[in-house]
Amino acid sequence: MYKKKRLSFKGGIHPPYSKELTKSISLEYALSPKVVYIPLQQHIGAPCEPIVKVGDRVKIGQKIGEAKTFVSVPVHSSVAGIVKKITPLPTPTGSKVMTVIIESDGSNEIYEGIKPKGELSNLTSKEIIEIIKEAGITGMGGAAFPTHVKLSPPPEKKIDTIILNGSECEPYLTADHRLMVEYPEKVVFGLEVIMKAVNANKGIIGIEDNKPDAIENIRSIVAKKPNIELAVLETKYPQGGEKRLIDAITGRKVPAGALPMDVGVIVNNVGTAAAIADAIQKGMPLIERIVTVTGNGIVQPSNLIVKIGTLFKEIIEQCGGYSGEPGKIISGGPMMGFAQYTDEVPVIKGTSGILVLKQKDAYSEVEQPCIKCARCVDVCPVGLLPIKIANYSQKSKWDEAEAYSALYCIECGSCSFICPAKRPLVQRIRLAKGEILAKKRNK
């Protein structure tokens, strides 16, 4: 089925999208790295514990880190080779994480336990969720929340709808776009797997209207699926926020402090669905992902399928290297990505893009006094008062910032983008959230 009406939400902004750099560039496999650096925590939740030691030989797809708690996922080797070292190293999230360093032997030998899981019709819900967990699958949109946890709502929470997020509203990024253009069958099959896992009777794939080729390719497949719909969304940031997506597509409002499951919905990224399809159809865990390498600081912008653990530096070199002196390197998009102080960090499960900006585009504008225009209030998709929270944060008044619902901020950055005085609103709100949460933990 195909919903023709363009759907949207209240608030939001229209930043320069800059997707023309890579939106028409087909996916290619990146060169296999000689050494991979695989962090034992690439997800929200507890880190894994290593189950290999220095000197061990591992194969592609072999588990090297075991999850010991429910909110965690295992990690697997993306190459065949020898474990050279296990040591804390920096990751794109900014923190140091225990990392397994593996030197590839070039054999590309696949672990013997990697086998297709059989027909979907023969798998139970419990078996599907266990396969997803053991495959180490996390949200591929950037947050990297363990997918098996999201697919395990309490029994009293009936899920009737699964939404796949194909909006990819972050500027510059085209990884999900190219996935839907080139592998639409995989995306739709992954959705069917998720629907069976939670016994949902409806699936919806939401795509922004700046991706007409992806819309057509997905539409041609879901036209034959009576329980799956395509929803065309207005191109607007942050359309991909799950509560905004649920509102735009279903009209259901997720209350502040509640979860999508509270309104009967689970949202997953299209990349997550594709990873689930690989886990079922090939038996392959999450060992690679699509990365958009882009920006005016890159000689040859590309969409690459990259092995987890490959250094940013190697990926950038494969794209022709830097175009001049880089001004800023960002993991992800410019709105919600993480600025990097080095290119010697590895691609992890949540790395949707590597954005390199030239120095002239990476400068910070001088902050001016607030002119009370309220534009930050108009665009806030959550309905907050960003300037109020930011002002309290600036004065270290954390209780007052919390009273203005600072913790509900999704840190999309719309307020900072629209502010004519160039005030760092989202940065101050993020600081307030950190202080409030730290205070709660120490009680």
Short mmCIF file of C-alpha atoms in Angstrom, two decimals:
data_model
loop_
_atom_site.label_atom_id
_atom_site.label_comp_id
_atom_site.label_asym_id
_atom_site.label_seq_id
_atom_site.Cartn_x
_atom_site.Cartn_y
_atom_site.Cartn_z
CA MET A 1 0.00 0.00 0.00
CA TYR A 2 1.17 3.55 -0.68
CA LYS A 3 0.20 6.65 1.29
CA LYS A 4 0.47 9.55 -1.17
CA LYS A 5 0.06 12.39 1.32
CA ARG A 6 3.31 13.93 2.56
CA LEU A 7 3.43 13.52 6.31
CA SER A 8 5.21 15.68 8.87
CA PHE A 9 5.36 16.96 12.45
CA LYS A 10 5.21 20.30 14.26
CA GLY A 11 8.43 22.30 14.46
CA GLY A 12 11.70 21.38 12.80
CA ILE A 13 14.03 23.13 10.37
CA HIS A 14 15.25 22.99 6.79
CA PRO A 15 19.05 23.08 6.89
CA PRO A 16 21.15 22.82 3.71
CA TYR A 17 21.01 19.07 3.04
CA SER A 18 24.12 18.77 0.85
CA LYS A 19 23.19 15.22 -0.14
CA GLU A 20 23.99 15.83 -3.81
CA LEU A 21 27.63 14.94 -3.08
CA THR A 22 26.80 11.23 -2.68
CA LYS A 23 23.10 10.53 -3.25
CA SER A 24 23.69 9.11 -6.74
CA ILE A 25 26.90 7.24 -5.93
CA SER A 26 26.43 3.48 -5.79
CA LEU A 27 27.59 1.38 -2.88
CA GLU A 28 31.06 -0.14 -3.10
CA TYR A 29 32.97 -2.41 -0.77
CA ALA A 30 35.87 -0.68 0.93
CA LEU A 31 39.23 -2.40 0.74
CA SER A 32 39.66 -5.01 3.44
CA PRO A 33 41.88 -3.57 6.21
CA LYS A 34 45.14 -5.22 7.25
CA VAL A 35 44.36 -4.49 10.91
CA VAL A 36 40.99 -3.91 12.60
CA TYR A 37 40.34 -2.26 15.96
CA ILE A 38 37.08 -3.66 17.37
CA PRO A 39 35.80 -1.98 20.56
CA LEU A 40 34.03 -4.26 23.05
CA GLN A 41 31.39 -1.57 23.57
CA GLN A 42 29.82 -0.09 20.45
CA HIS A 43 26.31 0.13 21.88
CA ILE A 44 24.20 1.61 24.66
CA GLY A 45 24.49 -0.63 27.72
CA ALA A 46 27.18 -2.71 29.39
CA PRO A 47 30.44 -3.48 27.54
CA CYS A 48 31.24 -7.01 26.41
CA GLU A 49 33.89 -9.15 27.98
CA PRO A 50 36.61 -10.52 25.68
CA ILE A 51 36.45 -14.26 24.97
CA VAL A 52 39.67 -14.32 22.95
CA LYS A 53 43.25 -13.73 24.04
CA VAL A 54 46.40 -12.41 22.41
CA GLY A 55 47.72 -14.95 19.91
CA ASP A 56 44.35 -16.55 19.12
CA ARG A 57 43.39 -17.00 15.48
CA VAL A 58 39.85 -15.86 14.66
CA LYS A 59 37.67 -16.03 11.55
CA ILE A 60 35.16 -13.68 9.95
CA GLY A 61 31.95 -13.67 11.97
CA GLN A 62 33.46 -15.36 15.02
CA LYS A 63 32.33 -13.95 18.37
CA ILE A 64 35.17 -12.20 20.21
CA GLY A 65 33.23 -10.39 22.94
CA GLU A 66 30.39 -11.83 25.06
CA ALA A 67 27.49 -9.80 26.43
CA LYS A 68 26.99 -10.53 30.13
CA THR A 69 23.87 -8.43 30.74
CA PHE A 70 20.50 -8.03 29.00
CA VAL A 71 21.20 -4.50 27.76
CA SER A 72 24.31 -5.38 25.79
CA VAL A 73 25.25 -7.22 22.59
CA PRO A 74 28.19 -9.40 21.57
CA VAL A 75 30.82 -8.28 19.06
CA HIS A 76 32.36 -10.36 16.28
CA SER A 77 35.51 -10.31 14.20
CA SER A 78 35.22 -8.67 10.78
CA VAL A 79 38.42 -10.30 9.46
CA ALA A 80 40.26 -13.60 9.69
CA GLY A 81 43.59 -13.29 11.46
CA ILE A 82 45.51 -13.16 14.73
CA VAL A 83 44.56 -11.24 17.88
CA LYS A 84 47.55 -8.96 18.46
CA LYS A 85 46.47 -6.93 21.48
CA ILE A 86 43.53 -6.11 23.78
CA THR A 87 43.80 -2.60 25.14
CA PRO A 88 41.77 0.59 25.80
CA LEU A 89 41.63 2.85 22.73
CA PRO A 90 39.60 5.95 21.71
CA THR A 91 36.35 5.48 19.80
CA PRO A 92 34.22 7.90 17.73
CA THR A 93 31.97 8.46 20.77
CA GLY A 94 34.82 10.24 22.54
CA SER A 95 35.47 7.64 25.21
CA LYS A 96 38.20 5.04 25.55
CA VAL A 97 36.94 1.46 25.27
CA MET A 98 38.67 -1.90 25.65
CA THR A 99 39.46 -2.87 22.05
CA VAL A 100 40.48 -6.12 20.35
CA ILE A 101 43.18 -5.51 17.72
CA ILE A 102 43.25 -8.19 15.01
CA GLU A 103 45.81 -8.46 12.20
CA SER A 104 44.22 -9.91 9.08
CA ASP A 105 45.92 -12.87 7.38
CA GLY A 106 44.11 -12.09 4.11
CA SER A 107 42.43 -15.50 3.97
CA ASN A 108 38.89 -14.11 4.47
CA GLU A 109 38.01 -17.44 6.09
CA ILE A 110 34.48 -17.44 7.45
CA TYR A 111 33.68 -18.94 10.84
CA GLU A 112 32.13 -22.39 10.44
CA GLY A 113 29.19 -21.48 12.65
CA ILE A 114 27.94 -18.96 10.06
CA LYS A 115 24.92 -20.63 8.44
CA PRO A 116 21.48 -19.46 7.24
CA LYS A 117 18.79 -19.73 9.90
CA GLY A 118 16.15 -21.31 7.66
CA GLU A 119 12.74 -20.14 6.51
CA LEU A 120 11.20 -17.30 8.46
CA SER A 121 7.91 -19.19 8.62
CA ASN A 122 9.63 -21.93 10.65
CA LEU A 123 11.13 -19.58 13.25
CA THR A 124 9.38 -18.66 16.48
CA SER A 125 9.39 -15.16 17.96
CA LYS A 126 11.75 -16.30 20.70
CA GLU A 127 14.16 -17.83 18.16
CA ILE A 128 14.17 -14.67 16.04
CA ILE A 129 14.99 -12.41 18.99
CA GLU A 130 17.77 -14.78 20.09
CA ILE A 131 19.25 -14.74 16.55
CA ILE A 132 19.18 -10.93 16.55
CA LYS A 133 20.84 -10.81 19.96
CA GLU A 134 23.58 -13.29 19.05
CA ALA A 135 24.23 -11.40 15.79
CA GLY A 136 25.14 -8.34 17.87
CA ILE A 137 22.59 -6.14 16.10
CA THR A 138 22.07 -2.61 17.36
CA GLY A 139 20.23 0.39 15.99
CA MET A 140 22.10 1.47 12.85
CA GLY A 141 20.84 5.04 12.83
CA GLY A 142 23.52 6.19 15.24
CA ALA A 143 22.19 5.55 18.76
CA ALA A 144 23.22 1.85 18.67
CA PHE A 145 20.59 0.68 21.17
CA PRO A 146 20.54 -3.16 21.37
CA THR A 147 17.79 -4.30 18.99
CA HIS A 148 16.81 -7.44 20.92
CA VAL A 149 15.99 -5.23 23.92
CA LYS A 150 13.76 -3.00 21.82
CA LEU A 151 12.00 -6.12 20.49
CA SER A 152 11.31 -7.45 24.00
CA PRO A 153 8.53 -5.25 25.40
CA PRO A 154 6.76 -6.32 28.60
CA PRO A 155 3.81 -8.70 27.96
CA GLU A 156 1.27 -5.99 28.78
CA LYS A 157 2.62 -3.72 26.01
CA LYS A 158 0.87 -4.90 22.85
CA ILE A 159 2.74 -3.84 19.70
CA ASP A 160 0.56 -3.50 16.61
CA THR A 161 2.80 -1.43 14.32
CA ILE A 162 6.45 -1.51 13.29
CA ILE A 163 7.85 1.60 11.62
CA LEU A 164 11.08 1.51 9.65
CA ASN A 165 12.86 4.84 9.64
CA GLY A 166 14.10 5.57 6.13
CA SER A 167 13.93 9.33 6.47
CA GLU A 168 17.69 9.90 6.90
CA CYS A 169 17.04 13.54 7.72
CA GLU A 170 20.64 14.34 8.74
CA PRO A 171 22.34 16.55 6.13
CA TYR A 172 25.05 14.97 3.97
CA LEU A 173 24.25 11.33 4.84
CA THR A 174 23.03 8.99 2.08
CA ALA A 175 23.84 5.53 3.49
CA ASP A 176 20.19 4.61 4.12
CA HIS A 177 19.17 6.18 0.81
CA ARG A 178 21.53 3.98 -1.20
CA LEU A 179 20.55 0.91 0.87
CA MET A 180 16.88 1.40 -0.05
CA VAL A 181 17.73 2.01 -3.72
CA GLU A 182 20.06 -0.97 -4.11
CA TYR A 183 18.76 -3.51 -1.58
CA PRO A 184 15.05 -2.80 -1.08
CA GLU A 185 14.19 -6.50 -0.81
CA LYS A 186 16.53 -6.87 2.14
CA VAL A 187 14.93 -3.89 3.93
CA VAL A 188 11.41 -5.23 3.45
CA PHE A 189 12.37 -8.76 4.51
CA GLY A 190 13.98 -7.35 7.66
CA LEU A 191 10.74 -5.55 8.42
CA GLU A 192 8.79 -8.80 8.06
CA VAL A 193 11.20 -10.48 10.49
CA ILE A 194 10.70 -7.72 13.06
CA MET A 195 6.91 -7.90 12.65
CA LYS A 196 6.95 -11.63 13.33
CA ALA A 197 9.29 -11.18 16.31
CA VAL A 198 6.77 -8.99 18.15
CA ASN A 199 3.59 -10.31 16.49
CA ALA A 200 2.75 -6.93 14.93
CA ASN A 201 0.16 -6.94 12.15
CA LYS A 202 1.26 -3.77 10.36
CA GLY A 203 4.57 -2.50 9.04
CA ILE A 204 5.24 0.99 7.66
CA ILE A 205 8.39 2.29 5.95
CA GLY A 206 8.75 6.08 6.23
CA ILE A 207 10.89 7.83 3.59
CA GLU A 208 11.40 11.57 3.04
CA ASP A 209 10.31 12.91 -0.34
CA ASN A 210 13.86 13.92 -1.32
CA LYS A 211 14.55 10.25 -2.13
CA PRO A 212 12.18 9.53 -5.06
CA ASP A 213 14.24 6.58 -6.37
CA ALA A 214 14.21 4.90 -2.96
CA ILE A 215 10.47 5.55 -2.67
CA GLU A 216 9.81 3.91 -6.03
CA ASN A 217 11.97 0.86 -5.32
CA ILE A 218 10.40 0.25 -1.92
CA ARG A 219 6.93 0.96 -3.29
CA SER A 220 7.31 -1.69 -6.01
CA ILE A 221 7.93 -4.31 -3.34
CA VAL A 222 5.45 -3.32 -0.65
CA ALA A 223 2.71 -3.11 -3.31
CA LYS A 224 2.62 -6.92 -3.08
CA LYS A 225 2.53 -6.91 0.74
CA PRO A 226 -0.97 -6.20 2.10
CA ASN A 227 0.26 -5.68 5.68
CA ILE A 228 3.08 -3.26 4.80
CA GLU A 229 2.70 0.40 3.80
CA LEU A 230 4.96 3.09 2.43
CA ALA A 231 4.64 6.54 4.04
CA VAL A 232 6.12 9.52 2.18
CA LEU A 233 7.37 12.18 4.57
CA GLU A 234 8.09 15.85 4.11
CA THR A 235 11.81 16.53 3.98
CA LYS A 236 12.36 18.23 7.30
CA TYR A 237 14.84 17.88 10.17
CA PRO A 238 14.57 16.00 12.63
CA GLN A 239 11.97 13.89 10.83
CA GLY A 240 13.83 10.72 11.85
CA GLY A 241 13.37 11.20 15.61
CA GLU A 242 11.23 8.22 16.55
CA LYS A 243 8.54 10.15 18.43
CA ARG A 244 8.29 12.65 15.53
CA LEU A 245 8.07 9.75 13.11
CA ILE A 246 5.30 8.03 15.06
CA ASP A 247 3.36 11.28 15.25
CA ALA A 248 3.77 12.05 11.54
CA ILE A 249 2.86 8.56 10.33
CA THR A 250 0.24 7.32 12.80
CA GLY A 251 -0.94 10.48 14.56
CA ARG A 252 -0.19 8.83 17.91
CA LYS A 253 1.48 11.06 20.52
CA VAL A 254 4.11 9.46 22.72
CA PRO A 255 3.81 11.23 26.10
CA ALA A 256 6.85 12.91 27.63
CA GLY A 257 8.87 10.33 29.52
CA ALA A 258 7.11 7.43 27.77
CA LEU A 259 8.40 5.06 25.09
CA PRO A 260 7.04 4.22 21.62
CA MET A 261 5.90 0.85 22.97
CA ASP A 262 3.47 2.77 25.21
CA VAL A 263 1.48 3.67 22.09
CA GLY A 264 1.88 0.24 20.50
CA VAL A 265 4.75 1.08 18.14
CA ILE A 266 8.39 0.06 17.73
CA VAL A 267 10.68 2.06 15.42
CA ASN A 268 13.80 0.67 13.78
CA ASN A 269 16.18 2.05 11.19
CA VAL A 270 16.17 0.59 7.65
CA GLY A 271 19.84 -0.33 8.15
CA THR A 272 18.89 -2.33 11.23
CA ALA A 273 16.28 -4.21 9.18
CA ALA A 274 18.91 -5.03 6.55
CA ALA A 275 21.30 -6.30 9.24
CA ILE A 276 18.51 -8.51 10.59
CA ALA A 277 17.89 -9.86 7.08
CA ASP A 278 21.59 -10.83 6.84
CA ALA A 279 21.43 -12.54 10.23
CA ILE A 280 18.48 -14.69 9.14
CA GLN A 281 19.27 -15.33 5.47
CA LYS A 282 23.06 -15.72 5.73
CA GLY A 283 23.60 -16.27 9.44
CA MET A 284 26.12 -13.42 9.35
CA PRO A 285 26.40 -11.23 12.46
CA LEU A 286 26.86 -7.47 12.26
CA ILE A 287 30.46 -7.12 11.04
CA GLU A 288 30.12 -4.40 8.40
CA ARG A 289 27.96 -1.38 7.63
CA ILE A 290 27.36 1.31 5.02
CA VAL A 291 29.27 4.55 5.68
CA THR A 292 28.79 7.79 3.74
CA VAL A 293 32.18 9.48 3.39
CA THR A 294 31.45 13.04 2.38
CA GLY A 295 32.00 16.77 2.71
CA ASN A 296 34.00 19.34 0.80
CA GLY A 297 37.11 18.20 2.66
CA ILE A 298 37.08 14.80 0.89
CA VAL A 299 38.53 14.38 -2.61
CA GLN A 300 36.10 11.66 -3.70
CA PRO A 301 32.89 11.43 -1.63
CA SER A 302 31.56 7.85 -1.56
CA ASN A 303 29.12 5.38 -0.05
CA LEU A 304 31.18 2.44 1.16
CA ILE A 305 30.42 -0.90 2.80
CA VAL A 306 33.05 -0.96 5.54
CA LYS A 307 34.22 -3.67 7.91
CA ILE A 308 33.67 -2.78 11.56
CA GLY A 309 37.00 -1.82 13.10
CA THR A 310 38.49 -0.10 10.02
CA LEU A 311 40.17 3.19 10.90
CA PHE A 312 38.63 6.43 9.60
CA LYS A 313 42.08 7.29 8.26
CA GLU A 314 42.12 4.28 5.92
CA ILE A 315 38.60 4.98 4.67
CA ILE A 316 39.44 8.61 3.95
CA GLU A 317 42.59 7.55 2.06
CA GLN A 318 40.48 5.21 -0.09
CA CYS A 319 38.33 8.21 -0.97
CA GLY A 320 41.32 10.13 -2.33
CA GLY A 321 42.32 11.66 0.99
CA TYR A 322 41.71 15.15 2.30
CA SER A 323 40.97 18.02 -0.03
CA GLY A 324 43.29 20.53 1.64
CA GLU A 325 43.67 21.01 5.38
CA PRO A 326 40.60 19.56 7.17
CA GLY A 327 38.74 21.99 9.42
CA LYS A 328 36.57 19.43 11.18
CA ILE A 329 36.07 15.63 11.06
CA ILE A 330 32.67 14.43 12.24
CA SER A 331 31.43 10.90 12.90
CA GLY A 332 27.85 10.99 11.60
CA GLY A 333 26.06 14.09 10.34
CA PRO A 334 26.62 17.77 11.15
CA MET A 335 23.56 18.09 13.40
CA MET A 336 23.96 15.17 15.82
CA GLY A 337 27.36 13.74 14.95
CA PHE A 338 30.51 13.68 17.07
CA ALA A 339 33.48 15.89 16.21
CA GLN A 340 36.75 13.93 16.18
CA TYR A 341 40.18 15.07 17.34
CA THR A 342 41.89 12.33 15.32
CA ASP A 343 41.17 10.18 12.27
CA GLU A 344 42.70 7.17 14.00
CA VAL A 345 39.40 5.90 15.43
CA PRO A 346 37.54 2.85 14.10
CA VAL A 347 34.24 2.56 12.28
CA ILE A 348 31.76 1.09 14.78
CA LYS A 349 28.19 -0.18 14.44
CA GLY A 350 26.74 3.33 14.82
CA THR A 351 29.03 5.05 12.28
CA SER A 352 26.63 6.17 9.57
CA GLY A 353 28.98 8.72 8.06
CA ILE A 354 32.39 10.36 8.07
CA LEU A 355 32.01 14.06 7.30
CA VAL A 356 35.05 16.23 6.62
CA LEU A 357 34.62 20.00 6.35
CA LYS A 358 37.17 22.48 5.13
CA GLN A 359 38.40 25.08 7.58
CA LYS A 360 36.31 27.85 6.01
CA ASP A 361 33.12 25.86 6.76
CA ALA A 362 34.10 24.73 10.26
CA TYR A 363 34.46 28.01 12.08
CA SER A 364 32.28 28.98 15.09
CA GLU A 365 30.39 32.26 14.80
CA VAL A 366 30.64 34.81 17.60
CA GLU A 367 27.78 34.56 20.10
CA GLN A 368 25.56 37.63 20.43
CA PRO A 369 22.95 38.59 23.10
CA CYS A 370 19.55 36.93 22.78
CA ILE A 371 17.05 39.16 20.94
CA LYS A 372 13.96 37.30 22.30
CA CYS A 373 12.80 36.31 18.80
CA ALA A 374 11.51 32.89 20.03
CA ARG A 375 12.60 31.11 16.88
CA CYS A 376 14.17 28.38 19.04
CA VAL A 377 10.76 27.81 20.59
CA ASP A 378 9.03 27.68 17.20
CA VAL A 379 11.32 24.98 15.81
CA CYS A 380 11.78 22.78 18.89
CA PRO A 381 10.14 19.47 17.89
CA VAL A 382 9.61 18.53 21.54
CA GLY A 383 7.86 21.78 22.46
CA LEU A 384 10.49 23.01 24.94
CA LEU A 385 11.77 26.51 25.72
CA PRO A 386 15.42 26.05 24.68
CA ILE A 387 16.57 29.56 25.59
CA LYS A 388 15.21 29.23 29.14
CA ILE A 389 16.96 25.91 29.73
CA ALA A 390 20.18 27.16 28.16
CA ASN A 391 20.16 30.29 30.32
CA TYR A 392 19.71 28.24 33.49
CA SER A 393 22.49 25.94 32.35
CA GLN A 394 24.79 28.90 31.79
CA LYS A 395 24.15 29.92 35.41
CA SER A 396 24.57 26.33 36.69
CA LYS A 397 20.97 26.32 37.91
CA TRP A 398 20.37 22.62 37.24
CA ASP A 399 17.12 22.28 39.25
CA GLU A 400 15.53 25.14 37.29
CA ALA A 401 16.73 23.63 34.02
CA GLU A 402 15.14 20.31 34.97
CA ALA A 403 11.90 22.07 35.87
CA TYR A 404 11.81 23.27 32.25
CA SER A 405 12.07 19.63 31.07
CA ALA A 406 15.71 19.70 30.02
CA LEU A 407 15.85 15.89 30.14
CA TYR A 408 13.25 15.65 27.35
CA CYS A 409 15.54 17.46 24.90
CA ILE A 410 16.53 15.13 22.04
CA GLU A 411 19.63 17.25 21.27
CA CYS A 412 18.69 17.62 17.60
CA GLY A 413 20.35 21.06 17.45
CA SER A 414 17.44 22.78 15.66
CA CYS A 415 17.49 25.60 18.25
CA SER A 416 21.19 26.34 17.77
CA PHE A 417 20.83 26.20 13.98
CA ILE A 418 17.96 28.69 13.84
CA CYS A 419 19.26 31.14 16.49
CA PRO A 420 20.15 34.46 14.78
CA ALA A 421 22.35 35.37 17.77
CA LYS A 422 24.35 32.15 17.24
CA ARG A 423 23.96 31.10 20.85
CA PRO A 424 25.14 27.52 21.59
CA LEU A 425 21.76 26.47 22.96
CA VAL A 426 21.91 22.71 22.44
CA GLN A 427 25.44 22.55 23.85
CA ARG A 428 24.27 24.25 27.05
CA ILE A 429 21.19 22.05 27.28
CA ARG A 430 23.37 18.95 26.84
CA LEU A 431 25.56 20.18 29.69
CA ALA A 432 22.47 20.66 31.88
CA LYS A 433 21.24 17.15 31.09
CA GLY A 434 24.60 15.71 32.08
CA GLU A 435 24.62 17.58 35.37
CA ILE A 436 21.03 16.64 36.19
CA LEU A 437 21.64 12.95 35.47
CA ALA A 438 24.87 12.97 37.47
CA LYS A 439 23.01 14.47 40.41
CA LYS A 440 20.34 11.77 40.19
CA ARG A 441 22.96 9.00 40.09
CA ASN A 442 24.70 10.35 43.18
CA LYS A 443 21.57 10.52 45.32
#
